[in-house]
Structures are given as structure tokens and as C-alpha cells.
Short mmCIF file of N, CA and C in Angstrom, two decimals:
data_model
loop_
_atom_site.label_atom_id
_atom_site.label_comp_id
_atom_site.label_asym_id
_atom_site.label_seq_id
_atom_site.Cartn_x
_atom_site.Cartn_y
_atom_site.Cartn_z
N UNK A 1 99.36 61.64 94.65
CA UNK A 1 99.24 63.14 94.08
C UNK A 1 100.52 63.91 94.90
N UNK A 2 101.30 64.91 94.12
CA UNK A 2 102.35 65.43 94.50
C UNK A 2 102.10 66.22 95.84
N UNK A 3 100.90 66.72 96.09
CA UNK A 3 100.46 67.55 97.36
C UNK A 3 101.10 66.93 98.48
N UNK A 4 101.16 65.58 98.73
CA UNK A 4 101.46 65.04 99.79
C UNK A 4 102.96 65.05 100.18
N UNK A 5 103.96 65.31 98.91
CA UNK A 5 105.21 65.34 99.23
C UNK A 5 105.64 67.16 99.30
N UNK A 6 104.61 67.69 98.64
CA UNK A 6 104.94 69.37 99.21
C UNK A 6 104.69 69.22 100.61
N UNK A 7 103.55 68.90 101.30
CA UNK A 7 103.33 69.13 102.72
C UNK A 7 104.66 68.40 103.42
N UNK A 8 105.34 67.41 102.99
CA UNK A 8 106.06 66.96 103.84
C UNK A 8 107.52 68.07 103.77
N UNK A 9 107.83 68.56 102.46
CA UNK A 9 108.72 69.42 102.40
C UNK A 9 109.00 70.76 103.06
N UNK A 10 107.50 71.18 102.94
CA UNK A 10 107.38 72.37 103.63
C UNK A 10 107.20 72.41 104.94
N UNK A 11 106.95 71.15 105.64
CA UNK A 11 107.07 70.92 106.93
C UNK A 11 108.73 70.97 107.38
N UNK A 12 109.29 70.37 106.47
CA UNK A 12 111.06 70.20 106.91
C UNK A 12 111.50 71.53 106.73
N UNK A 13 111.25 72.30 105.69
CA UNK A 13 111.76 73.73 105.71
C UNK A 13 111.19 74.66 106.68
N UNK A 14 110.04 74.40 107.08
CA UNK A 14 109.41 75.29 108.20
C UNK A 14 110.07 74.89 109.62
N UNK A 15 110.62 73.89 109.80
CA UNK A 15 111.26 73.26 110.95
C UNK A 15 112.37 73.77 111.15
N UNK A 16 113.33 73.64 109.88
CA UNK A 16 114.53 74.19 109.82
C UNK A 16 114.62 75.79 109.99
N UNK A 17 113.58 76.49 109.42
CA UNK A 17 113.33 77.90 109.37
C UNK A 17 113.51 78.22 110.98
N UNK A 18 112.46 77.47 111.48
CA UNK A 18 112.02 77.90 113.07
C UNK A 18 113.34 77.74 113.85
N UNK A 19 114.04 76.56 113.77
CA UNK A 19 115.27 76.28 114.43
C UNK A 19 116.35 77.10 114.09
N UNK A 20 116.56 77.73 113.02
CA UNK A 20 117.47 78.72 112.75
C UNK A 20 117.20 80.10 113.30
N UNK A 21 115.53 80.38 113.34
CA UNK A 21 115.32 81.65 114.01
C UNK A 21 115.77 81.43 115.59
N UNK A 22 115.31 80.51 116.18
CA UNK A 22 115.77 80.25 117.33
C UNK A 22 117.11 80.15 117.76
N UNK A 23 117.96 79.74 117.12
CA UNK A 23 119.43 79.70 117.33
C UNK A 23 120.01 80.95 117.18
N UNK A 24 119.40 81.89 116.03
CA UNK A 24 119.99 83.21 116.11
C UNK A 24 119.55 83.99 117.19
N UNK A 25 118.28 83.94 117.79
CA UNK A 25 117.71 84.58 118.67
C UNK A 25 118.46 84.18 120.17
N UNK A 26 119.19 83.13 120.28
CA UNK A 26 120.06 82.61 121.27
C UNK A 26 121.27 83.22 121.53
N UNK A 27 121.78 83.28 119.96
CA UNK A 27 123.10 83.81 119.77
C UNK A 27 123.41 85.35 120.21
N UNK A 28 122.47 85.99 119.77
CA UNK A 28 122.33 87.27 119.79
C UNK A 28 121.26 87.95 120.79
N UNK A 29 121.85 88.73 121.58
CA UNK A 29 120.98 89.29 122.66
C UNK A 29 120.38 90.58 122.30
N UNK A 30 119.26 90.65 121.58
CA UNK A 30 118.64 91.83 121.13
C UNK A 30 119.37 92.91 120.90
N UNK A 31 120.44 93.49 120.99
CA UNK A 31 121.24 94.83 120.56
C UNK A 31 122.08 94.30 119.37
N UNK A 32 122.13 92.87 118.88
CA UNK A 32 122.95 92.22 117.94
C UNK A 32 124.28 91.98 118.27
N UNK A 33 124.41 92.15 119.69
CA UNK A 33 125.67 91.58 120.08
C UNK A 33 125.85 90.12 120.28
N UNK A 34 126.89 89.53 120.24
CA UNK A 34 127.02 87.96 120.35
C UNK A 34 127.09 87.78 121.57
N UNK A 35 126.51 86.85 122.13
CA UNK A 35 126.68 86.39 123.66
C UNK A 35 127.84 85.61 123.70
N UNK A 36 128.63 85.71 124.77
CA UNK A 36 130.13 85.01 125.12
C UNK A 36 130.94 85.24 123.91
N UNK A 37 131.73 84.23 123.79
CA UNK A 37 132.92 84.66 122.68
C UNK A 37 132.39 84.40 121.18
N UNK A 38 132.50 85.55 120.67
CA UNK A 38 131.91 85.62 119.28
C UNK A 38 132.08 84.40 118.48
N UNK A 39 133.32 84.21 118.15
CA UNK A 39 133.68 83.15 117.52
C UNK A 39 133.33 81.91 117.88
N UNK A 40 133.13 81.52 118.94
CA UNK A 40 132.71 80.02 119.47
C UNK A 40 131.29 80.17 119.34
N UNK A 41 130.65 81.15 119.60
CA UNK A 41 129.07 81.15 119.63
C UNK A 41 128.55 80.96 118.17
N UNK A 42 129.24 81.76 117.23
CA UNK A 42 128.82 81.35 115.81
C UNK A 42 129.13 80.23 115.38
N UNK A 43 130.21 79.48 115.89
CA UNK A 43 130.58 78.26 115.58
C UNK A 43 129.84 77.23 115.93
N UNK A 44 129.23 77.39 117.09
CA UNK A 44 128.33 76.40 117.84
C UNK A 44 126.79 76.65 117.21
N UNK A 45 126.47 77.92 117.09
CA UNK A 45 124.95 78.00 116.50
C UNK A 45 125.06 77.32 115.00
N UNK A 46 126.18 77.66 114.13
CA UNK A 46 126.24 76.99 112.84
C UNK A 46 126.15 75.61 112.85
N UNK A 47 126.90 75.27 113.80
CA UNK A 47 126.99 73.54 113.80
C UNK A 47 125.87 72.77 114.30
N UNK A 48 124.99 73.62 115.09
CA UNK A 48 123.69 73.41 115.59
C UNK A 48 122.70 73.32 114.32
N UNK A 49 122.59 74.33 113.66
CA UNK A 49 121.89 74.49 112.57
C UNK A 49 122.20 73.59 111.41
N UNK A 50 123.36 73.27 111.27
CA UNK A 50 123.75 72.29 110.14
C UNK A 50 123.16 70.95 110.73
N UNK A 51 123.36 70.40 111.90
CA UNK A 51 122.99 69.26 112.27
C UNK A 51 121.26 69.09 112.46
N UNK A 52 120.74 70.22 112.69
CA UNK A 52 119.11 70.34 112.50
C UNK A 52 118.73 70.18 111.27
N UNK A 53 119.57 70.72 110.37
CA UNK A 53 119.17 70.98 108.69
C UNK A 53 119.32 69.37 108.10
N UNK A 54 120.42 68.73 108.57
CA UNK A 54 120.55 67.32 108.14
C UNK A 54 119.67 66.55 108.67
N UNK A 55 119.49 66.59 109.96
CA UNK A 55 118.23 65.88 110.55
C UNK A 55 116.95 66.03 109.85
N UNK A 56 116.49 67.03 109.59
CA UNK A 56 115.45 67.37 109.06
C UNK A 56 115.22 66.89 107.42
N UNK A 57 116.35 67.13 106.51
CA UNK A 57 116.34 66.52 105.19
C UNK A 57 116.41 65.08 105.23
N UNK A 58 117.03 64.37 106.08
CA UNK A 58 117.04 62.93 106.26
C UNK A 58 115.42 62.55 106.55
N UNK A 59 114.95 63.36 107.36
CA UNK A 59 113.75 62.84 108.02
C UNK A 59 112.56 63.19 106.53
N UNK A 60 112.84 64.06 105.85
CA UNK A 60 112.02 64.32 105.00
C UNK A 60 112.22 63.28 103.78
N UNK A 61 113.48 62.97 103.48
CA UNK A 61 113.86 61.71 102.82
C UNK A 61 112.95 60.46 103.03
N UNK A 62 113.02 60.20 104.11
CA UNK A 62 112.39 59.04 104.79
C UNK A 62 110.90 59.21 104.74
N UNK A 63 110.53 60.12 104.90
CA UNK A 63 109.00 60.45 104.83
C UNK A 63 108.52 60.53 103.23
N UNK A 64 109.28 60.96 102.18
CA UNK A 64 109.24 61.04 101.04
C UNK A 64 109.31 59.41 100.60
N UNK A 65 110.18 58.73 101.11
CA UNK A 65 110.20 57.19 100.53
C UNK A 65 108.98 56.47 101.29
N UNK A 66 108.69 56.71 102.36
CA UNK A 66 107.32 55.98 102.74
C UNK A 66 106.16 56.46 102.11
N UNK A 67 106.00 57.79 101.84
CA UNK A 67 104.92 58.35 101.05
C UNK A 67 104.84 57.51 99.60
N UNK A 68 105.89 57.76 98.65
CA UNK A 68 105.93 57.03 97.60
C UNK A 68 105.75 55.57 97.43
N UNK A 69 105.93 54.81 98.50
CA UNK A 69 105.79 53.37 98.47
C UNK A 69 104.62 53.04 98.75
N UNK A 70 103.49 53.71 98.96
CA UNK A 70 102.11 53.35 99.27
C UNK A 70 101.60 53.16 97.86
N UNK A 71 100.90 52.05 97.46
CA UNK A 71 100.26 51.71 96.03
C UNK A 71 99.03 50.99 96.32
N UNK A 72 98.28 51.23 95.12
CA UNK A 72 96.78 50.95 95.03
C UNK A 72 96.74 50.40 93.68
N UNK A 73 96.47 48.87 93.70
CA UNK A 73 96.53 48.43 92.29
C UNK A 73 94.98 47.71 91.95
N UNK A 74 94.68 47.85 90.62
CA UNK A 74 93.35 47.37 90.39
C UNK A 74 93.65 46.08 89.50
N UNK A 75 93.44 44.86 89.64
CA UNK A 75 93.53 43.99 88.63
C UNK A 75 92.36 43.43 88.14
N UNK A 76 92.21 42.33 87.26
CA UNK A 76 90.82 41.99 86.80
C UNK A 76 90.20 41.21 87.97
N UNK A 77 90.55 40.97 88.97
CA UNK A 77 89.91 40.21 90.17
C UNK A 77 89.96 40.71 91.50
N UNK A 78 90.68 41.83 91.58
CA UNK A 78 90.71 42.38 92.98
C UNK A 78 91.56 43.65 92.99
N UNK A 79 91.44 44.27 94.10
CA UNK A 79 92.05 45.49 94.40
C UNK A 79 93.29 45.31 95.68
N UNK A 80 94.50 45.73 95.06
CA UNK A 80 95.29 45.30 96.13
C UNK A 80 96.09 46.86 96.74
N UNK A 81 96.35 46.92 98.00
CA UNK A 81 96.79 48.08 98.61
C UNK A 81 97.91 47.82 99.46
N UNK A 82 99.07 48.32 98.84
CA UNK A 82 100.39 48.31 99.41
C UNK A 82 100.75 49.33 100.53
N UNK A 83 100.86 49.09 101.82
CA UNK A 83 100.98 50.10 102.80
C UNK A 83 102.19 50.34 103.35
N UNK A 84 102.97 51.41 103.23
CA UNK A 84 104.15 51.36 103.68
C UNK A 84 104.10 52.46 105.09
N UNK A 85 104.04 51.71 106.16
CA UNK A 85 103.79 52.54 107.25
C UNK A 85 104.96 53.34 107.91
N UNK A 86 106.12 52.80 108.05
CA UNK A 86 107.28 53.35 108.23
C UNK A 86 108.38 52.91 107.24
N UNK A 87 109.53 53.06 107.39
CA UNK A 87 110.61 52.74 106.48
C UNK A 87 110.91 51.28 106.77
N UNK A 88 110.60 50.38 107.66
CA UNK A 88 111.09 48.88 107.99
C UNK A 88 109.45 48.16 108.21
N UNK A 89 108.32 48.92 107.91
CA UNK A 89 107.24 48.37 108.05
C UNK A 89 106.05 48.65 107.13
N UNK A 90 105.77 47.45 106.32
CA UNK A 90 104.78 47.44 105.31
C UNK A 90 103.97 46.16 105.37
N UNK A 91 102.71 46.33 104.79
CA UNK A 91 101.88 45.41 104.79
C UNK A 91 100.85 45.38 103.31
N UNK A 92 100.27 44.44 103.16
CA UNK A 92 99.49 44.57 101.79
C UNK A 92 97.91 44.13 102.25
N UNK A 93 96.95 44.71 101.58
CA UNK A 93 95.67 44.05 101.76
C UNK A 93 95.32 43.78 100.13
N UNK A 94 94.50 42.65 100.06
CA UNK A 94 93.90 42.43 98.89
C UNK A 94 92.24 42.25 99.29
N UNK A 95 91.55 42.85 98.23
CA UNK A 95 90.04 42.75 98.38
C UNK A 95 89.69 42.06 96.86
N UNK A 96 88.83 41.28 97.02
CA UNK A 96 88.36 40.66 95.74
C UNK A 96 87.31 41.68 95.22
N UNK A 97 87.09 41.88 93.91
CA UNK A 97 86.22 42.68 93.37
C UNK A 97 84.92 42.24 93.90
N UNK A 98 84.62 41.08 93.94
CA UNK A 98 83.46 40.38 94.29
C UNK A 98 82.69 40.90 95.77
N UNK A 99 83.89 41.13 96.49
CA UNK A 99 83.30 41.53 97.85
C UNK A 99 83.37 43.02 98.17
N UNK A 100 83.37 44.00 97.02
CA UNK A 100 83.45 45.09 97.38
C UNK A 100 82.02 45.76 97.10
N UNK A 101 81.48 46.16 97.95
CA UNK A 101 79.97 46.60 98.09
C UNK A 101 79.73 48.11 97.69
N UNK A 102 80.58 49.08 98.18
CA UNK A 102 80.79 50.31 97.81
C UNK A 102 81.90 51.02 97.24
N UNK A 103 82.22 51.72 96.53
CA UNK A 103 83.46 52.44 96.10
C UNK A 103 83.09 53.85 95.89
N UNK A 104 83.58 54.68 96.46
CA UNK A 104 83.51 56.07 96.45
C UNK A 104 84.66 57.00 96.73
N UNK A 105 84.34 58.41 96.36
CA UNK A 105 85.56 59.22 96.65
C UNK A 105 85.15 60.62 97.38
N UNK A 106 85.93 61.03 97.85
CA UNK A 106 85.68 62.41 98.59
C UNK A 106 86.84 63.34 98.47
N UNK A 107 86.34 64.63 98.26
CA UNK A 107 87.27 65.84 98.23
C UNK A 107 86.46 66.86 99.21
N UNK A 108 87.39 67.29 100.15
CA UNK A 108 87.10 68.40 101.15
C UNK A 108 88.01 69.45 100.86
N UNK A 109 87.52 70.56 100.66
CA UNK A 109 88.15 72.01 100.90
C UNK A 109 88.42 72.39 99.44
N UNK A 110 89.05 73.40 99.33
CA UNK A 110 89.18 74.23 98.32
C UNK A 110 90.48 73.47 97.49
N UNK A 111 91.70 73.37 98.39
CA UNK A 111 92.64 72.86 97.50
C UNK A 111 92.44 71.56 96.81
N UNK A 112 91.84 70.37 97.43
CA UNK A 112 91.70 69.39 96.74
C UNK A 112 90.83 69.52 95.37
N UNK A 113 89.99 70.44 95.40
CA UNK A 113 89.14 70.70 94.11
C UNK A 113 90.07 71.34 93.09
N UNK A 114 90.88 72.27 93.53
CA UNK A 114 91.69 73.06 92.65
C UNK A 114 92.77 72.03 92.12
N UNK A 115 93.56 71.25 92.75
CA UNK A 115 94.45 70.40 92.28
C UNK A 115 94.04 69.12 92.07
N UNK A 116 92.54 68.68 91.88
CA UNK A 116 92.18 67.47 91.70
C UNK A 116 92.79 66.21 92.42
N UNK A 117 92.71 66.34 93.57
CA UNK A 117 93.06 65.04 94.60
C UNK A 117 91.93 64.68 95.57
N UNK A 118 92.07 63.66 96.07
CA UNK A 118 91.14 63.36 97.16
C UNK A 118 91.33 61.94 97.64
N UNK A 119 90.33 61.45 98.21
CA UNK A 119 90.37 59.98 99.05
C UNK A 119 89.42 58.88 98.37
N UNK A 120 89.93 57.99 98.06
CA UNK A 120 89.23 56.61 97.62
C UNK A 120 88.77 55.94 98.95
N UNK A 121 87.54 55.44 98.91
CA UNK A 121 87.07 54.81 99.92
C UNK A 121 86.44 53.47 99.62
N UNK A 122 86.91 52.37 100.00
CA UNK A 122 86.00 51.00 99.62
C UNK A 122 85.32 50.40 101.02
N UNK A 123 84.10 49.80 100.54
CA UNK A 123 83.57 49.08 101.70
C UNK A 123 83.30 47.79 101.37
N UNK A 124 83.58 46.76 101.95
CA UNK A 124 83.14 45.43 101.51
C UNK A 124 82.30 44.65 102.26
N UNK A 125 81.46 43.52 101.80
CA UNK A 125 80.49 43.19 102.41
C UNK A 125 81.14 42.03 103.32
N UNK A 126 80.10 41.59 104.22
CA UNK A 126 80.58 40.58 105.39
C UNK A 126 81.35 41.14 106.54
N UNK A 127 82.71 41.32 106.28
CA UNK A 127 83.39 41.84 107.64
C UNK A 127 83.17 43.35 107.97
N UNK A 128 82.56 43.98 106.83
CA UNK A 128 82.37 45.48 106.78
C UNK A 128 83.63 46.24 107.07
N UNK A 129 84.53 45.77 106.19
CA UNK A 129 85.83 46.46 106.48
C UNK A 129 85.95 47.76 105.47
N UNK A 130 86.35 48.81 105.81
CA UNK A 130 86.51 50.09 104.91
C UNK A 130 88.04 50.34 104.65
N UNK A 131 88.34 50.36 103.37
CA UNK A 131 89.79 50.66 102.89
C UNK A 131 89.79 52.25 102.43
N UNK A 132 90.80 52.71 102.94
CA UNK A 132 90.96 54.30 102.23
C UNK A 132 92.18 54.40 101.74
N UNK A 133 92.30 55.39 100.74
CA UNK A 133 93.66 55.32 100.24
C UNK A 133 93.64 57.13 100.08
N UNK A 134 94.65 57.70 100.58
CA UNK A 134 94.44 59.29 100.46
C UNK A 134 95.28 59.87 99.27
N UNK A 135 95.29 61.05 99.02
CA UNK A 135 95.87 61.96 98.01
C UNK A 135 96.24 61.25 96.66
N UNK A 136 94.68 60.69 96.27
CA UNK A 136 94.75 60.05 94.97
C UNK A 136 94.41 61.31 94.01
N UNK A 137 95.24 61.30 92.79
CA UNK A 137 94.97 62.16 91.73
C UNK A 137 93.98 61.91 91.00
N UNK A 138 93.07 62.76 90.46
CA UNK A 138 91.97 62.41 89.77
C UNK A 138 91.07 61.30 90.33
N UNK A 139 90.55 61.63 91.61
CA UNK A 139 89.87 60.49 92.11
C UNK A 139 88.33 60.00 91.41
N UNK A 140 87.66 60.89 90.81
CA UNK A 140 86.54 60.68 90.12
C UNK A 140 86.77 59.77 89.00
N UNK A 141 87.96 59.93 88.12
CA UNK A 141 88.21 58.82 86.98
C UNK A 141 88.45 57.55 87.47
N UNK A 142 89.35 57.64 88.65
CA UNK A 142 89.77 56.13 89.15
C UNK A 142 88.58 55.51 89.98
N UNK A 143 87.53 56.27 90.55
CA UNK A 143 86.56 55.56 91.04
C UNK A 143 85.67 55.05 89.89
N UNK A 144 85.60 55.70 89.02
CA UNK A 144 84.66 55.40 87.71
C UNK A 144 85.43 54.17 87.11
N UNK A 145 86.44 54.21 86.92
CA UNK A 145 87.17 52.81 86.56
C UNK A 145 86.99 51.60 87.52
N UNK A 146 87.38 51.87 88.75
CA UNK A 146 86.99 50.92 89.92
C UNK A 146 85.72 50.43 89.85
N UNK A 147 84.55 51.17 89.75
CA UNK A 147 83.14 50.90 89.62
C UNK A 147 82.95 50.04 88.35
N UNK A 148 83.39 50.51 87.41
CA UNK A 148 83.20 49.69 86.18
C UNK A 148 83.68 48.26 86.12
N UNK A 149 84.77 48.13 86.82
CA UNK A 149 85.52 47.00 86.94
C UNK A 149 84.66 46.18 88.20
N UNK A 150 84.26 46.71 89.10
CA UNK A 150 83.27 45.88 90.16
C UNK A 150 82.19 45.28 89.31
N UNK A 151 81.51 46.12 88.69
CA UNK A 151 80.41 45.72 88.10
C UNK A 151 80.62 44.86 86.56
N UNK A 152 81.56 44.99 86.13
CA UNK A 152 81.93 43.91 85.13
C UNK A 152 82.30 42.59 85.52
N UNK A 153 83.08 42.49 86.85
CA UNK A 153 83.38 41.18 87.32
C UNK A 153 82.26 40.53 87.79
N UNK A 154 81.16 41.42 88.45
CA UNK A 154 80.15 40.79 89.45
C UNK A 154 79.09 40.28 88.09
N UNK A 155 79.10 40.78 87.03
CA UNK A 155 78.34 40.51 85.86
C UNK A 155 78.88 39.52 84.90
N UNK A 156 80.17 39.17 85.19
CA UNK A 156 80.91 38.15 84.46
C UNK A 156 81.36 38.59 83.00
N UNK A 157 81.42 39.96 82.80
CA UNK A 157 81.98 40.51 81.62
C UNK A 157 83.42 40.75 81.93
N UNK A 158 84.29 41.00 80.81
CA UNK A 158 85.90 41.40 80.99
C UNK A 158 85.70 42.78 81.42
N UNK A 159 87.06 42.84 82.37
CA UNK A 159 87.31 44.17 82.96
C UNK A 159 87.97 45.02 81.79
N UNK A 160 87.65 46.25 81.62
CA UNK A 160 88.46 47.26 80.71
C UNK A 160 88.53 48.33 81.32
N UNK A 161 89.62 49.12 81.17
CA UNK A 161 89.98 50.45 81.75
C UNK A 161 89.47 51.43 80.95
N UNK A 162 88.54 52.22 81.63
CA UNK A 162 88.03 53.41 81.15
C UNK A 162 88.69 54.61 80.96
#
């Protein structure tokens, strides 16, 4: 769901704004007069703000890349979750539809209900592992499709997308 990206970029812009405010507070002493040499202070302040802005945007781009590379696939035999932890760390989890004991979703708060996103949770038999996938758009629909696939697989019927 796009809400995860919005949170990333709101944080980046908030961080840049706070540092911009702090830099301007240090450059100007209460009365609007520039501390020290006016030209060098402004230059140093703008350079610092530019550096922090570039660092924030690069951090936001990395976080966006990581967020967008988390995937959840449903096949006719299994559920595959690709998890991108960092820019250089990724792993995959595969669960057979046969092993899924419980599949559910949750939406907590006003925003998830208004924007129709939530978290999917899968519990498996045996090792009692729980798999979670956050920021799923339309989780009620996706969990219905997943539950239908699990039931169809366990009963030997073909799996159809609903």
C-alpha cells in the first residue's frame, strides 16, 4: 500500500525541515543578525542544509527501494514471501498451502480502515511459525483469496483467483 511510502517521505521532509530550522536558529541570534561573518555563515548554513537534504533524499530512496522489494506471492501450491531487509540483505520464505493452519488479517486504527490497508498473518502447523506481511492493500480480499486457495489445495480442487 502507498501509505508506507508516504510515511517514509514524510519522515524525510520532516527531518530536513527540523535541520533547516536548527541551522537557521544557529546562524541567526534572536534579533535577525547573522552570527560571525554574514557571508561565510550563510554559505556554511546553506552547505550544511544541502548536505542534510541530499543525505535525507538518498536515505528516502534507499528506504523506498527496500519497501518496494518486499513481495508476497500465492501460487497453486505455496505462499512465497520475499523480504528485503536492507539494500544488501534479502531472504525468501516459502510455505506450502498444505501447512497453513490459519490465515487472517488485521486493521487497527482509523487510517487503515479509511485507506483500506492492513496486515496479513499466516500460522503454520508443526513448527508453529507465524508469517506477517504489513501494508497490504485490500487485506480482506487477499485473505479471502488465500483462504480459498488453502481450502482448494487441501481438498484437491483446482485453485482459482476470486
